[in-house]
Amino acid sequence: MQLSFEEDALILIAGTGQLPERVKHKVTGIDDPKLLQRLEKGLLTFLHIISPDFDAILYLAKVAKKNFVPFHVLGKVDRNNPDKVINFKVRKKLRRQGVKNVYLTDDLKEWNALSFRLKRMRTRMCNEHGPFDFIGDIHGCYEELNALLDKLGYVTTDAIKNSTLQKKYFHPDKRKLVFLGDMVDRGPASDKVMELILELNDQNIAYAVLGNHDEKFLRYLKGNPVRVNSGLERTIRQFERKSEAFKNNVIRFLKVLPSHYVLDDGRIIAVHAGIREDMQGKDKREIKDYCVFGEPGETKKDDGLPVRQDWGRDYNGKAKVVYGHTPVKEPFWINNSIDIDSGCVFGGKLTALRYPEMELISVNAFDTYSSGVDFVDFRKEWNLKD
Ligand SMILES: [Mn+2]
């Protein structure tokens, strides 16, 4: 039998089976200092305790949760010794404590034949070294996107694909695009933007992370109930002229977009709304919500707008973080993080961060397509000196 685990999982192995000998990434016990270090970094961790007590399991569930990593329990149980904490009856109880999977067997043969497979995490792309061009919130600004790609040096040639003539995109310096989410809504041509991004992704020169608008549009496309506002009504209208086949491609594309990417050996992170250091590279639901929507528990101000999240001001991670989501007049650097959503759809500009050059390239908006959202001045909000 083959079990599969996330690359950042904590796996408690209980019982006297021989399994741990074949397993790397072991820690020796609950008080091994390597345990917490590994969980913090999101490294695969095996812990073998022959007969763990319930407190130990509770403790592990707690630290796994705190570090946003999934926790699994594997056990070789002994039917003749039902007093052990790990037995067939505690499966449900363990799940209630936050254990993701409980695998128990009393069959030694089966136990000895267990093998593991690691599920690749979409957030981890350390081996992608770029160079990259990160592009902030496009919001359907198709013309500006094309102008920016031009300015960044992307070129097209004609190619034959499925016996039709098609544009093939490339960059002479083999650069890659990373879109920071909020590709749709508010703007004039979200359908064309998605068409282009899907094509670029197909041709392996573009990645994207999920933004809150993309997430909501995906829910709409899948037929889930959503509130049609904040520019979604425009996207829906624009997509009316599109084929079902294309809409299905968009669903397939958006469905697998990760919350963020860890790139270039962990030197730079791409994300829509922001990410704390202890979340980077991990993949739990809470992290996805934080990356896509911003800090949880955002309260509304008197005017109904959310209170600005302060994550950037408090960020102290080693990795650079490039993000969007909050429109600013000028790209804004603080503590190794940069907001490059320069509000194109609100009449600002569409900005790219070139990496590793750390150069900013932008194209001014050709029009003001949407109003009602104010540019944020972090310096003023946080009383920063220039
Ligand atoms: Mn957003």
Coordinates of C-alpha atoms and ligand atoms in Angstrom, one line a residue:
M1 CA 0.0 0.0 0.0
Q2 CA 1.2 3.5 -0.9
L3 CA 0.5 6.5 1.3
S4 CA 0.9 10.0 0.0
F5 CA 2.0 12.9 2.1
E6 CA 2.4 16.6 1.6
E7 CA 6.0 17.7 1.3
D8 CA 5.7 19.7 4.6
A9 CA 3.8 17.0 6.6
L10 CA 4.4 15.9 10.2
I11 CA 4.0 12.2 10.4
L12 CA 3.8 10.4 13.8
I13 CA 4.6 6.7 13.5
A14 CA 3.3 4.7 16.4
G15 CA 4.0 1.0 17.1
T16 CA 6.9 -1.3 16.8
G17 CA 7.0 -1.7 13.1
Q18 CA 10.3 -1.5 11.2
L19 CA 9.1 1.4 9.1
P20 CA 11.2 4.1 10.6
E21 CA 14.5 2.5 9.4
R22 CA 13.5 3.2 5.9
V23 CA 12.5 6.7 6.6
K24 CA 14.7 9.8 6.4
H25 CA 13.9 13.2 7.9
K26 CA 13.5 11.7 11.3
V27 CA 13.4 13.5 14.6
T28 CA 14.2 11.5 17.7
G29 CA 11.4 12.6 20.0
I30 CA 9.0 15.2 21.0
D31 CA 11.7 17.3 22.7
D32 CA 14.1 17.1 19.9
P33 CA 14.8 20.8 19.0
K34 CA 14.9 19.8 15.4
L35 CA 11.1 19.0 15.6
L36 CA 10.0 22.7 15.8
Q37 CA 12.7 23.9 13.5
R38 CA 11.6 21.5 10.8
L39 CA 7.9 22.4 11.3
E40 CA 8.6 26.1 11.1
K41 CA 10.5 25.6 7.8
G42 CA 7.8 23.3 6.5
L43 CA 10.1 20.3 6.1
L44 CA 8.8 16.8 5.9
T45 CA 9.2 15.3 9.4
F46 CA 8.8 11.8 10.7
L47 CA 8.6 11.1 14.4
H48 CA 8.6 7.5 15.8
I49 CA 7.1 6.9 19.2
I50 CA 6.4 3.2 20.0
S51 CA 3.6 4.0 22.4
P52 CA 2.6 7.6 22.5
D53 CA 0.2 8.9 25.1
F54 CA -2.7 11.1 24.2
D55 CA -1.0 14.3 25.5
A56 CA 1.9 13.8 23.1
I57 CA -0.6 13.5 20.2
L58 CA -2.4 16.6 21.4
Y59 CA 0.9 18.5 21.6
L60 CA 1.9 17.5 18.1
A61 CA -1.5 18.4 16.7
K62 CA -1.1 21.8 18.3
V63 CA 2.3 22.5 17.0
A64 CA 1.4 21.3 13.5
K65 CA -1.6 23.6 13.4
K66 CA 0.5 26.5 14.7
N67 CA 3.0 25.9 12.0
F68 CA 0.4 25.4 9.2
V69 CA 1.5 21.9 8.4
P70 CA -0.6 18.8 8.0
F71 CA -0.3 16.1 10.7
H72 CA -0.8 12.4 10.0
V73 CA -0.7 9.4 12.3
L74 CA 0.4 6.0 11.2
G75 CA 0.2 3.0 13.5
K76 CA 0.9 -0.6 13.7
V77 CA -1.7 -1.6 16.3
D78 CA -2.0 -4.7 18.4
R79 CA -5.5 -6.2 18.6
N80 CA -4.4 -8.1 21.7
N81 CA -3.4 -5.0 23.5
P82 CA -6.3 -2.6 23.1
D83 CA -5.2 -0.4 26.1
K84 CA -2.6 1.3 23.9
V85 CA -3.6 4.9 23.1
I86 CA -3.4 4.2 19.4
N87 CA -6.0 1.7 18.6
F88 CA -8.8 1.3 16.1
K89 CA -11.2 3.0 18.4
V90 CA -9.4 6.4 18.5
R91 CA -9.5 7.1 14.8
K92 CA -12.4 9.6 15.1
K93 CA -11.0 11.1 18.2
L94 CA -7.7 11.8 16.5
R95 CA -9.4 13.4 13.6
R96 CA -11.3 15.7 15.9
Q97 CA -7.9 16.8 17.3
G98 CA -6.9 17.9 13.8
V99 CA -5.1 14.8 12.6
K100 CA -5.6 14.9 8.8
N101 CA -5.2 11.2 8.1
V102 CA -5.1 8.2 10.5
Y103 CA -3.7 5.0 9.0
L104 CA -3.8 2.0 11.3
T105 CA -3.2 -1.7 10.6
D106 CA -2.7 -4.8 12.7
D107 CA -1.3 -6.7 9.7
L108 CA 2.4 -6.8 10.0
K109 CA 2.8 -7.8 6.3
E110 CA 0.8 -4.9 5.2
W111 CA 2.8 -2.6 7.6
N112 CA 6.1 -3.8 6.3
A113 CA 5.0 -3.3 2.7
L114 CA 4.0 0.4 3.2
S115 CA 5.6 2.8 0.9
F116 CA 5.4 6.6 0.6
R117 CA 4.9 9.1 -2.1
L118 CA 5.2 12.9 -1.8
K119 CA 2.6 15.2 -3.2
R120 CA 4.4 18.0 -5.1
M121 CA 3.4 21.3 -3.6
R122 CA 2.4 23.9 -6.2
T123 CA 3.7 26.7 -4.0
R124 CA 7.3 25.5 -4.1
M125 CA 9.1 26.5 -7.2
C126 CA 12.6 27.0 -5.7
N127 CA 14.2 25.6 -8.8
E128 CA 12.7 28.3 -11.0
H129 CA 15.4 31.0 -11.1
G130 CA 13.8 33.4 -13.6
P131 CA 14.7 36.0 -14.7
F132 CA 11.1 37.0 -13.9
D133 CA 8.7 39.9 -14.7
F134 CA 6.1 40.1 -12.0
I135 CA 2.9 41.9 -13.0
G136 CA 0.4 43.3 -10.6
D137 CA -3.4 43.6 -10.8
I138 CA -4.5 43.7 -14.4
H139 CA -8.3 43.8 -13.8
G140 CA -9.2 43.3 -17.5
C141 CA -6.8 46.1 -18.8
Y142 CA -5.9 44.1 -21.9
E143 CA -4.5 47.0 -24.0
E144 CA -2.2 48.1 -21.2
L145 CA -1.1 44.5 -20.6
N146 CA -0.1 44.2 -24.3
A147 CA 1.8 47.5 -24.1
L148 CA 3.6 46.4 -21.0
L149 CA 4.6 43.1 -22.5
D150 CA 6.0 45.0 -25.5
K151 CA 7.9 47.4 -23.2
L152 CA 9.3 44.4 -21.3
G153 CA 10.7 43.0 -24.6
Y154 CA 8.3 40.1 -25.2
V155 CA 7.9 39.3 -28.9
T156 CA 5.6 37.1 -30.9
T157 CA 6.2 35.0 -34.0
D158 CA 3.6 33.1 -36.0
A159 CA 3.5 29.4 -35.5
I160 CA 1.2 26.6 -36.6
K161 CA -0.7 24.9 -33.9
N162 CA -3.4 22.3 -34.6
S163 CA -3.2 23.4 -38.2
T164 CA -4.1 27.0 -37.4
L165 CA -1.9 30.0 -37.4
Q166 CA -1.1 31.1 -33.9
K167 CA 1.0 33.7 -32.1
K168 CA 3.9 32.3 -30.2
Y169 CA 5.2 34.5 -27.4
F170 CA 8.8 34.5 -26.1
H171 CA 11.4 36.7 -24.6
P172 CA 14.9 36.8 -26.2
D173 CA 16.4 36.6 -22.7
K174 CA 14.2 33.6 -21.7
R175 CA 12.4 35.7 -19.1
K176 CA 9.2 34.4 -17.5
L177 CA 6.0 36.2 -16.4
V178 CA 4.4 35.9 -13.0
F179 CA 1.0 37.4 -12.7
L180 CA 0.1 38.4 -9.2
G181 CA -3.7 37.8 -9.4
D182 CA -6.8 39.9 -9.8
M183 CA -6.6 39.4 -13.6
V184 CA -10.3 40.0 -14.0
D185 CA -13.2 42.4 -13.0
R186 CA -13.8 46.1 -13.3
G187 CA -11.8 46.6 -16.5
P188 CA -12.8 46.6 -20.2
A189 CA -11.7 43.2 -21.4
S190 CA -11.3 40.5 -18.7
D191 CA -12.1 37.9 -21.3
K192 CA -9.2 38.9 -23.5
V193 CA -6.8 39.1 -20.6
M194 CA -7.7 35.6 -19.5
E195 CA -7.3 34.4 -23.1
L196 CA -3.9 35.8 -23.3
I197 CA -2.8 34.6 -19.9
L198 CA -4.0 31.0 -20.7
E199 CA -2.1 31.1 -23.9
L200 CA 1.1 32.4 -22.2
N201 CA 0.7 29.7 -19.6
D202 CA 0.2 27.1 -22.2
Q203 CA 3.4 28.2 -23.9
N204 CA 5.2 27.8 -20.5
I205 CA 6.3 31.4 -20.2
A206 CA 3.8 32.6 -17.6
Y207 CA 2.7 31.6 -14.1
A208 CA 0.0 33.2 -12.0
V209 CA -1.3 33.2 -8.4
L210 CA -4.9 33.5 -7.4
G211 CA -6.4 36.9 -6.4
N212 CA -9.6 37.5 -4.6
H213 CA -11.4 38.6 -7.8
D214 CA -10.2 35.5 -9.7
E215 CA -11.4 33.3 -6.8
K216 CA -14.8 34.9 -6.9
F217 CA -15.1 34.6 -10.7
L218 CA -14.1 31.0 -10.4
R219 CA -16.9 30.4 -8.0
Y220 CA -19.3 32.1 -10.4
L221 CA -18.1 30.0 -13.3
K222 CA -18.6 26.8 -11.4
G223 CA -22.2 27.8 -10.7
N224 CA -21.8 28.7 -7.0
P225 CA -23.9 31.6 -5.7
V226 CA -21.8 34.8 -5.5
R227 CA -22.7 38.5 -5.0
V228 CA -22.3 40.1 -8.4
N229 CA -20.6 43.3 -7.6
S230 CA -17.2 45.0 -7.6
G231 CA -16.8 44.8 -11.4
L232 CA -17.7 41.1 -11.6
E233 CA -20.8 42.1 -13.6
R234 CA -18.6 43.4 -16.3
T235 CA -16.6 40.3 -16.5
I236 CA -19.7 38.2 -16.7
R237 CA -21.0 40.3 -19.6
Q238 CA -17.6 40.1 -21.4
F239 CA -17.6 36.3 -21.0
E240 CA -21.1 36.0 -22.5
R241 CA -19.4 36.1 -26.0
K242 CA -17.1 33.2 -25.1
S243 CA -17.5 29.6 -25.8
E244 CA -18.3 27.0 -23.2
A245 CA -15.0 25.3 -24.1
F246 CA -13.1 28.5 -23.2
K247 CA -15.0 29.0 -20.0
N248 CA -14.1 25.4 -19.0
N249 CA -10.4 26.1 -19.8
V250 CA -10.6 29.2 -17.5
I251 CA -12.1 27.1 -14.7
R252 CA -9.4 24.4 -15.1
F253 CA -6.7 27.1 -15.1
L254 CA -8.0 29.1 -12.1
K255 CA -8.8 25.9 -10.1
V256 CA -5.2 24.9 -9.7
L257 CA -3.6 28.4 -9.2
P258 CA -1.7 28.3 -6.0
S259 CA -1.9 30.9 -3.2
H260 CA 1.7 31.9 -3.7
Y261 CA 5.0 30.9 -5.2
V262 CA 8.4 30.5 -3.5
L263 CA 10.9 31.1 -6.3
D264 CA 14.6 31.2 -6.9
D265 CA 15.7 29.1 -3.9
G266 CA 13.4 31.0 -1.6
R267 CA 14.8 34.4 -2.4
I268 CA 11.5 35.8 -3.7
I269 CA 7.8 35.1 -3.1
A270 CA 5.0 36.1 -5.4
V271 CA 1.6 36.5 -3.8
H272 CA -1.6 38.5 -4.3
A273 CA -2.4 40.2 -1.0
G274 CA 0.6 39.4 1.3
I275 CA 2.2 36.6 3.2
R276 CA 4.0 36.2 6.6
E277 CA 7.3 34.5 6.8
D278 CA 6.0 31.5 8.7
M279 CA 3.5 30.8 5.9
Q280 CA 5.9 30.7 3.0
G281 CA 5.9 27.5 1.0
K282 CA 3.1 26.0 2.9
D283 CA -0.3 25.2 1.6
K284 CA -3.0 25.1 4.3
R285 CA -6.4 26.6 3.8
E286 CA -5.7 29.4 6.3
I287 CA -2.6 30.4 4.3
K288 CA -4.6 30.4 1.0
D289 CA -7.1 32.8 2.6
Y290 CA -4.4 35.1 3.9
C291 CA -2.6 35.2 0.6
V292 CA -5.7 35.7 -1.5
F293 CA -7.9 38.0 0.7
G294 CA -5.4 39.5 3.1
E295 CA -5.2 39.4 6.9
P296 CA -8.2 37.7 8.4
G297 CA -10.7 39.5 10.6
E298 CA -10.4 42.6 8.6
T299 CA -12.9 45.0 10.0
K300 CA -14.8 47.6 8.0
K301 CA -14.3 51.3 8.4
D302 CA -17.2 53.7 8.7
D303 CA -17.3 54.1 4.9
G304 CA -17.6 50.3 4.5
L305 CA -14.1 49.8 3.2
P306 CA -11.9 47.2 4.9
V307 CA -9.3 48.5 7.3
R308 CA -5.9 48.2 5.6
Q309 CA -3.8 45.2 6.5
D310 CA -0.5 46.0 8.1
W311 CA 1.3 42.8 7.2
G312 CA 4.0 44.6 5.2
R313 CA 4.8 47.0 8.0
D314 CA 5.3 44.0 10.3
Y315 CA 7.1 41.8 7.7
N316 CA 10.6 40.7 8.7
G317 CA 11.2 37.8 6.5
K318 CA 14.4 37.1 4.5
A319 CA 12.7 36.5 1.2
K320 CA 11.6 39.4 -0.8
V321 CA 7.8 39.5 -1.3
V322 CA 6.2 41.0 -4.4
Y323 CA 2.5 41.5 -4.2
G324 CA -0.5 43.6 -5.4
H325 CA -4.1 43.8 -4.2
T326 CA -3.9 47.3 -2.6
P327 CA -3.7 50.1 -5.2
V328 CA -1.0 52.6 -4.6
K329 CA 0.1 55.6 -6.6
E330 CA 3.6 54.4 -6.7
P331 CA 5.0 50.9 -6.1
F332 CA 5.7 50.8 -2.4
W333 CA 8.7 49.1 -0.7
I334 CA 8.8 48.3 3.0
N335 CA 10.7 45.7 4.9
N336 CA 11.7 43.6 1.9
S337 CA 8.2 43.6 0.5
I338 CA 6.9 45.6 -2.5
D339 CA 3.3 46.4 -3.5
I340 CA 3.2 46.8 -7.3
D341 CA -0.5 47.2 -7.8
S342 CA -0.4 50.8 -9.2
G343 CA -4.1 50.8 -9.9
C344 CA -4.2 50.6 -13.7
V345 CA -8.0 50.0 -13.8
F346 CA -8.5 53.1 -11.7
G347 CA -6.5 55.3 -14.1
G348 CA -3.1 54.7 -12.5
K349 CA -0.6 52.4 -14.3
L350 CA 0.2 48.8 -14.9
T351 CA 3.5 47.9 -13.3
A352 CA 6.1 45.1 -13.7
L353 CA 8.9 44.3 -11.3
R354 CA 11.9 42.9 -13.2
Y355 CA 13.8 40.3 -11.1
P356 CA 16.7 40.0 -10.3
E357 CA 17.3 43.5 -11.7
M358 CA 14.6 44.9 -9.2
E359 CA 13.7 47.4 -11.9
L360 CA 10.2 48.8 -12.2
I361 CA 8.6 49.2 -15.6
S362 CA 5.2 50.6 -16.1
V363 CA 2.6 51.7 -18.6
N364 CA 0.1 54.4 -17.9
A365 CA -3.6 53.5 -18.0
F366 CA -5.2 54.5 -21.3
D367 CA -8.4 55.5 -19.5
T368 CA -10.0 55.4 -16.0
Y369 CA -12.2 52.3 -16.2
S370 CA -13.4 52.2 -12.7
S371 CA -13.8 54.6 -9.8
G372 CA -14.8 54.4 -6.2
V373 CA -11.6 52.9 -4.8
D374 CA -9.1 55.2 -3.3
F375 CA -5.4 54.8 -3.8
V376 CA -3.8 53.9 -0.4
D377 CA -1.0 56.0 1.0
F378 CA 0.9 53.7 3.3
R379 CA 3.3 56.4 4.3
K380 CA 0.5 58.5 5.6
E381 CA -1.4 55.6 7.2
W382 CA 1.6 54.4 9.0
N383 CA 3.1 57.8 9.7
L384 CA 6.3 57.0 8.0
K385 CA 9.0 59.5 7.2
D386 CA 10.0 59.8 3.5
Ligands
MN1 MN -7.3 42.0 -4.8

